[in-house]
Amino acid sequence: AQKITQTQPGMFVQEKEAVTLDCTYDTSDPSYGLFWYKQPSSGEMIFLIYQGSYDQQNATEGRYSLNFQKARKSANLVISASQLGDSAMYFCAMREGFGNEKLTFGTGTRLTIIP
Amino acid sequence: NAGVTQTPKFRILKIGQSMTLQCTQDMNHNYMYWYRQDPGMGLKLIYYSVGAGITDKGEVPNGYNVSRSTTEDFPLRLELAAPSQTSVYFCASRPIINRERGEKLFFGSGTQLSVL
């Protein structure tokens, strides 16, 4: 089974609208961390947001929020008021267990913001 | 504000050649990583290091070697390059866990390698 599943290969969203990028994960470890990274066309990986499995509240970072539904094993990224500069690939990733240095990445979602 | 610096940015190798991808960071981070990204895929961990003198294998270590003689540098060595090693390689680093910021990785800009 895939550890991280991103079911939306591509999305087109009108500028200034909110957008939700889906991510589901699979782990039996009670301790894990979930991440979202952005990869613009220039290629670098940019950290957006982090959610720990024991965190009680959904993580937020500016226009980014993580809709963490533990029972459903989903960690969707919500971008409010989208901007043209949000056009990029978005990767969901997971670290399982304490002291595990491996991040498992999903295959990504290409988001295109339409003016 | 150099952060994580990777060289070279692009390289073409012939099958069987060897090369070293350089990675250096100036943030005094203990943890460093090498990932590869194949077309249309997410990143996969090749090797990582939790401090100078300590390295360990990731998910896809075959065909690669690393060393960590200093905190700053974490070079990745490709021996006997093969077409399957055509990929984009990312170096990353992070400090010891900071709860307020999460376990954020700082990435370099990547090295695009083609083996022909």
Short mmCIF file of C-alpha atoms in Angstrom, two decimals:
data_model
loop_
_atom_site.label_atom_id
_atom_site.label_comp_id
_atom_site.label_asym_id
_atom_site.label_seq_id
_atom_site.Cartn_x
_atom_site.Cartn_y
_atom_site.Cartn_z
CA ALA A 1 0.00 0.00 0.00
CA GLN A 2 1.14 3.53 -0.70
CA LYS A 3 2.27 5.36 2.38
CA ILE A 4 1.28 8.75 0.98
CA THR A 5 -1.43 9.14 -1.65
CA GLN A 6 -2.13 12.31 -3.55
CA THR A 7 -5.03 11.61 -5.88
CA GLN A 8 -5.05 14.90 -7.80
CA PRO A 9 -2.32 14.93 -10.46
CA GLY A 10 -3.33 18.44 -11.52
CA MET A 11 -5.67 21.23 -10.50
CA PHE A 12 -6.71 24.52 -12.04
CA VAL A 13 -8.02 27.22 -9.72
CA GLN A 14 -9.12 30.79 -10.30
CA GLU A 15 -6.98 33.44 -8.68
CA LYS A 16 -8.19 34.56 -5.22
CA GLU A 17 -10.19 31.37 -4.68
CA ALA A 18 -9.36 28.92 -1.92
CA VAL A 19 -7.94 25.55 -2.92
CA THR A 20 -7.69 22.22 -1.13
CA LEU A 21 -5.00 19.71 -2.06
CA ASP A 22 -5.73 16.19 -0.89
CA CYS A 23 -3.36 13.88 0.94
CA THR A 24 -4.07 10.59 2.65
CA TYR A 25 -1.51 8.56 4.53
CA ASP A 26 -1.06 5.06 5.84
CA THR A 27 0.81 4.20 9.01
CA SER A 28 0.36 2.05 12.08
CA ASP A 29 2.83 4.07 14.13
CA PRO A 30 1.12 6.39 16.62
CA SER A 31 3.95 8.91 16.32
CA TYR A 32 4.34 10.56 12.94
CA GLY A 33 4.70 13.92 11.27
CA LEU A 34 3.09 15.24 8.13
CA PHE A 35 4.59 17.87 5.85
CA TRP A 36 3.72 19.85 2.79
CA TYR A 37 6.38 21.15 0.42
CA LYS A 38 6.04 23.40 -2.60
CA GLN A 39 8.20 22.99 -5.69
CA PRO A 40 7.99 25.91 -8.12
CA SER A 41 9.15 25.57 -11.72
CA SER A 42 12.60 26.72 -10.62
CA GLY A 43 12.95 23.35 -8.87
CA GLU A 44 13.75 24.10 -5.25
CA MET A 45 11.73 22.48 -2.45
CA ILE A 46 10.09 24.94 -0.08
CA PHE A 47 8.69 23.89 3.29
CA LEU A 48 5.11 25.06 3.84
CA ILE A 49 3.63 23.46 6.92
CA TYR A 50 4.04 20.67 9.47
CA GLN A 51 1.56 18.70 11.58
CA GLY A 52 2.56 16.30 14.33
CA SER A 53 0.34 13.33 15.07
CA TYR A 54 -0.12 14.43 18.67
CA ASP A 55 -0.87 18.05 17.85
CA GLN A 56 -4.34 18.94 19.05
CA GLN A 57 -4.94 21.79 16.65
CA ASN A 58 -4.63 22.02 12.90
CA ALA A 59 -1.42 23.68 11.81
CA THR A 60 -1.53 27.10 10.15
CA GLU A 61 1.19 29.17 8.46
CA GLY A 62 -0.10 32.39 6.94
CA ARG A 63 -2.35 31.49 3.98
CA TYR A 64 -1.64 27.79 4.46
CA SER A 65 -3.54 25.54 6.79
CA LEU A 66 -3.56 21.80 7.22
CA ASN A 67 -6.90 20.07 7.61
CA PHE A 68 -5.82 17.16 9.78
CA GLN A 69 -8.41 14.40 10.16
CA LYS A 70 -6.64 11.70 12.12
CA ALA A 71 -9.39 9.08 12.04
CA ARG A 72 -9.62 9.36 8.27
CA LYS A 73 -5.83 9.54 7.91
CA SER A 74 -6.01 12.64 5.80
CA ALA A 75 -3.88 15.78 5.86
CA ASN A 76 -5.21 18.13 3.23
CA LEU A 77 -3.49 21.42 2.49
CA VAL A 78 -5.75 24.45 2.23
CA ILE A 79 -4.49 27.58 0.52
CA SER A 80 -6.68 30.61 1.08
CA ALA A 81 -6.96 33.46 -1.42
CA SER A 82 -4.76 31.83 -4.06
CA GLN A 83 -2.19 33.89 -5.92
CA LEU A 84 -0.47 33.44 -9.29
CA GLY A 85 2.74 32.66 -7.42
CA ASP A 86 1.07 29.60 -5.89
CA SER A 87 1.33 27.80 -9.22
CA ALA A 88 3.70 24.91 -8.49
CA MET A 89 3.96 21.23 -7.62
CA TYR A 90 2.87 20.41 -4.09
CA PHE A 91 4.13 17.37 -2.23
CA CYS A 92 2.73 15.77 0.88
CA ALA A 93 5.23 13.81 2.98
CA MET A 94 5.28 11.76 6.17
CA ARG A 95 7.85 10.77 8.77
CA GLU A 96 6.92 7.69 10.78
CA GLY A 97 8.09 7.02 14.28
CA PHE A 98 10.49 8.78 16.56
CA GLY A 99 14.10 9.00 15.36
CA ASN A 100 13.22 7.90 11.82
CA GLU A 101 14.96 10.24 9.41
CA LYS A 102 13.21 9.06 6.28
CA LEU A 103 10.52 11.23 4.74
CA THR A 104 8.12 9.41 2.43
CA PHE A 105 6.80 11.66 -0.31
CA GLY A 106 3.66 11.45 -2.40
CA THR A 107 3.72 11.86 -6.16
CA GLY A 108 2.58 15.45 -5.98
CA THR A 109 -0.19 17.69 -7.30
CA ARG A 110 0.48 20.31 -9.95
CA LEU A 111 -1.50 23.42 -9.09
CA THR A 112 -2.11 26.07 -11.73
CA ILE A 113 -3.64 29.39 -10.74
CA ILE A 114 -5.63 31.03 -13.52
CA PRO A 115 -5.74 34.86 -13.64
CA ASN B 1 22.09 33.80 3.64
CA ALA B 2 23.66 30.95 1.63
CA GLY B 3 21.74 28.12 3.34
CA VAL B 4 22.29 24.80 1.53
CA THR B 5 24.53 25.04 -1.53
CA GLN B 6 24.79 22.29 -4.15
CA THR B 7 27.23 22.03 -7.02
CA PRO B 8 27.10 21.46 -9.90
CA LYS B 9 23.61 22.46 -11.04
CA PHE B 10 23.75 20.32 -14.17
CA ARG B 11 25.94 17.43 -15.26
CA ILE B 12 25.99 14.88 -18.03
CA LEU B 13 27.89 11.65 -17.40
CA LYS B 14 28.73 8.73 -19.59
CA ILE B 15 27.87 5.24 -18.39
CA GLY B 16 30.59 3.98 -16.07
CA GLN B 17 31.96 7.39 -15.13
CA SER B 18 32.14 8.56 -11.55
CA MET B 19 31.47 11.91 -9.95
CA THR B 20 30.86 13.65 -6.67
CA LEU B 21 27.93 15.92 -5.98
CA GLN B 22 28.91 18.57 -3.48
CA CYS B 23 26.68 19.84 -0.69
CA THR B 24 27.55 22.37 1.99
CA GLN B 25 25.44 24.21 4.54
CA ASP B 26 26.33 27.19 6.69
CA MET B 27 23.56 26.86 9.31
CA ASN B 28 25.45 24.51 11.63
CA HIS B 29 22.77 21.86 11.13
CA ASN B 30 23.46 18.42 12.54
CA TYR B 31 21.27 16.52 10.11
CA MET B 32 21.94 16.31 6.39
CA TYR B 33 20.26 14.30 3.63
CA TRP B 34 20.51 13.31 0.01
CA TYR B 35 17.30 12.74 -1.95
CA ARG B 36 16.68 11.92 -5.57
CA GLN B 37 13.62 12.91 -7.58
CA ASP B 38 12.75 10.94 -10.68
CA PRO B 39 10.46 12.51 -13.29
CA GLY B 40 6.87 12.80 -12.09
CA MET B 41 7.68 11.33 -8.71
CA GLY B 42 8.25 12.42 -5.15
CA LEU B 43 11.63 12.42 -3.49
CA LYS B 44 13.35 9.28 -2.25
CA LEU B 45 16.00 9.24 0.46
CA ILE B 46 19.43 7.99 -0.60
CA TYR B 47 21.61 8.59 2.47
CA TYR B 48 21.52 10.73 5.57
CA SER B 49 23.81 11.85 8.35
CA VAL B 50 22.99 12.85 11.92
CA GLY B 51 26.37 14.46 12.53
CA ALA B 52 30.00 14.51 11.49
CA GLY B 53 31.36 10.98 11.12
CA ILE B 54 27.92 9.33 11.15
CA THR B 55 26.07 8.27 8.01
CA ASP B 56 23.30 5.80 7.28
CA LYS B 57 21.46 4.36 4.31
CA GLY B 58 18.09 5.58 3.20
CA GLU B 59 15.57 3.96 0.87
CA VAL B 60 17.66 3.82 -2.34
CA PRO B 61 21.40 3.73 -1.42
CA ASN B 62 22.68 1.32 -4.07
CA GLY B 63 25.23 2.87 -6.41
CA TYR B 64 26.04 5.76 -4.07
CA ASN B 65 28.42 6.55 -1.24
CA VAL B 66 28.63 9.41 1.22
CA SER B 67 30.95 10.80 3.82
CA ARG B 68 30.57 13.42 6.54
CA SER B 69 33.94 14.61 7.75
CA THR B 70 32.67 18.04 8.81
CA THR B 71 29.37 19.47 9.99
CA GLU B 72 29.17 21.66 6.89
CA ASP B 73 29.84 19.21 4.05
CA PHE B 74 28.02 16.10 2.88
CA PRO B 75 29.23 14.98 -0.56
CA LEU B 76 27.47 12.24 -2.55
CA ARG B 77 29.66 9.96 -4.65
CA LEU B 78 28.37 8.11 -7.71
CA GLU B 79 30.55 5.20 -8.74
CA LEU B 80 30.10 3.58 -12.16
CA ALA B 81 27.20 5.78 -13.26
CA ALA B 82 24.20 4.03 -14.81
CA PRO B 83 21.23 5.40 -16.80
CA SER B 84 18.98 4.53 -13.84
CA GLN B 85 20.78 7.24 -11.88
CA THR B 86 19.48 9.94 -14.19
CA SER B 87 17.56 12.12 -11.78
CA VAL B 88 17.47 15.39 -9.91
CA TYR B 89 19.42 15.22 -6.67
CA PHE B 90 18.58 17.33 -3.66
CA CYS B 91 20.65 17.90 -0.58
CA ALA B 92 18.85 19.02 2.57
CA SER B 93 19.63 19.80 6.18
CA ARG B 94 17.87 20.55 9.43
CA PRO B 95 18.70 21.41 13.00
CA ILE B 96 17.82 19.27 15.97
CA ILE B 97 14.03 19.30 16.34
CA ASN B 98 12.49 22.68 17.02
CA ARG B 99 8.91 22.10 18.09
CA GLU B 100 7.75 25.56 17.14
CA ARG B 101 8.85 25.18 13.54
CA GLY B 102 8.35 21.50 13.10
CA GLU B 103 11.01 19.30 11.61
CA LYS B 104 11.53 21.56 8.65
CA LEU B 105 14.07 20.58 6.02
CA PHE B 106 16.11 23.21 4.25
CA PHE B 107 16.77 22.16 0.66
CA GLY B 108 19.44 23.06 -1.83
CA SER B 109 18.45 24.03 -5.37
CA GLY B 110 19.19 20.60 -6.81
CA THR B 111 21.56 18.98 -9.28
CA GLN B 112 20.15 17.69 -12.54
CA LEU B 113 22.16 14.64 -13.60
CA SER B 114 21.86 12.76 -16.87
CA VAL B 115 23.69 9.49 -17.50
CA LEU B 116 23.93 8.63 -21.18
#
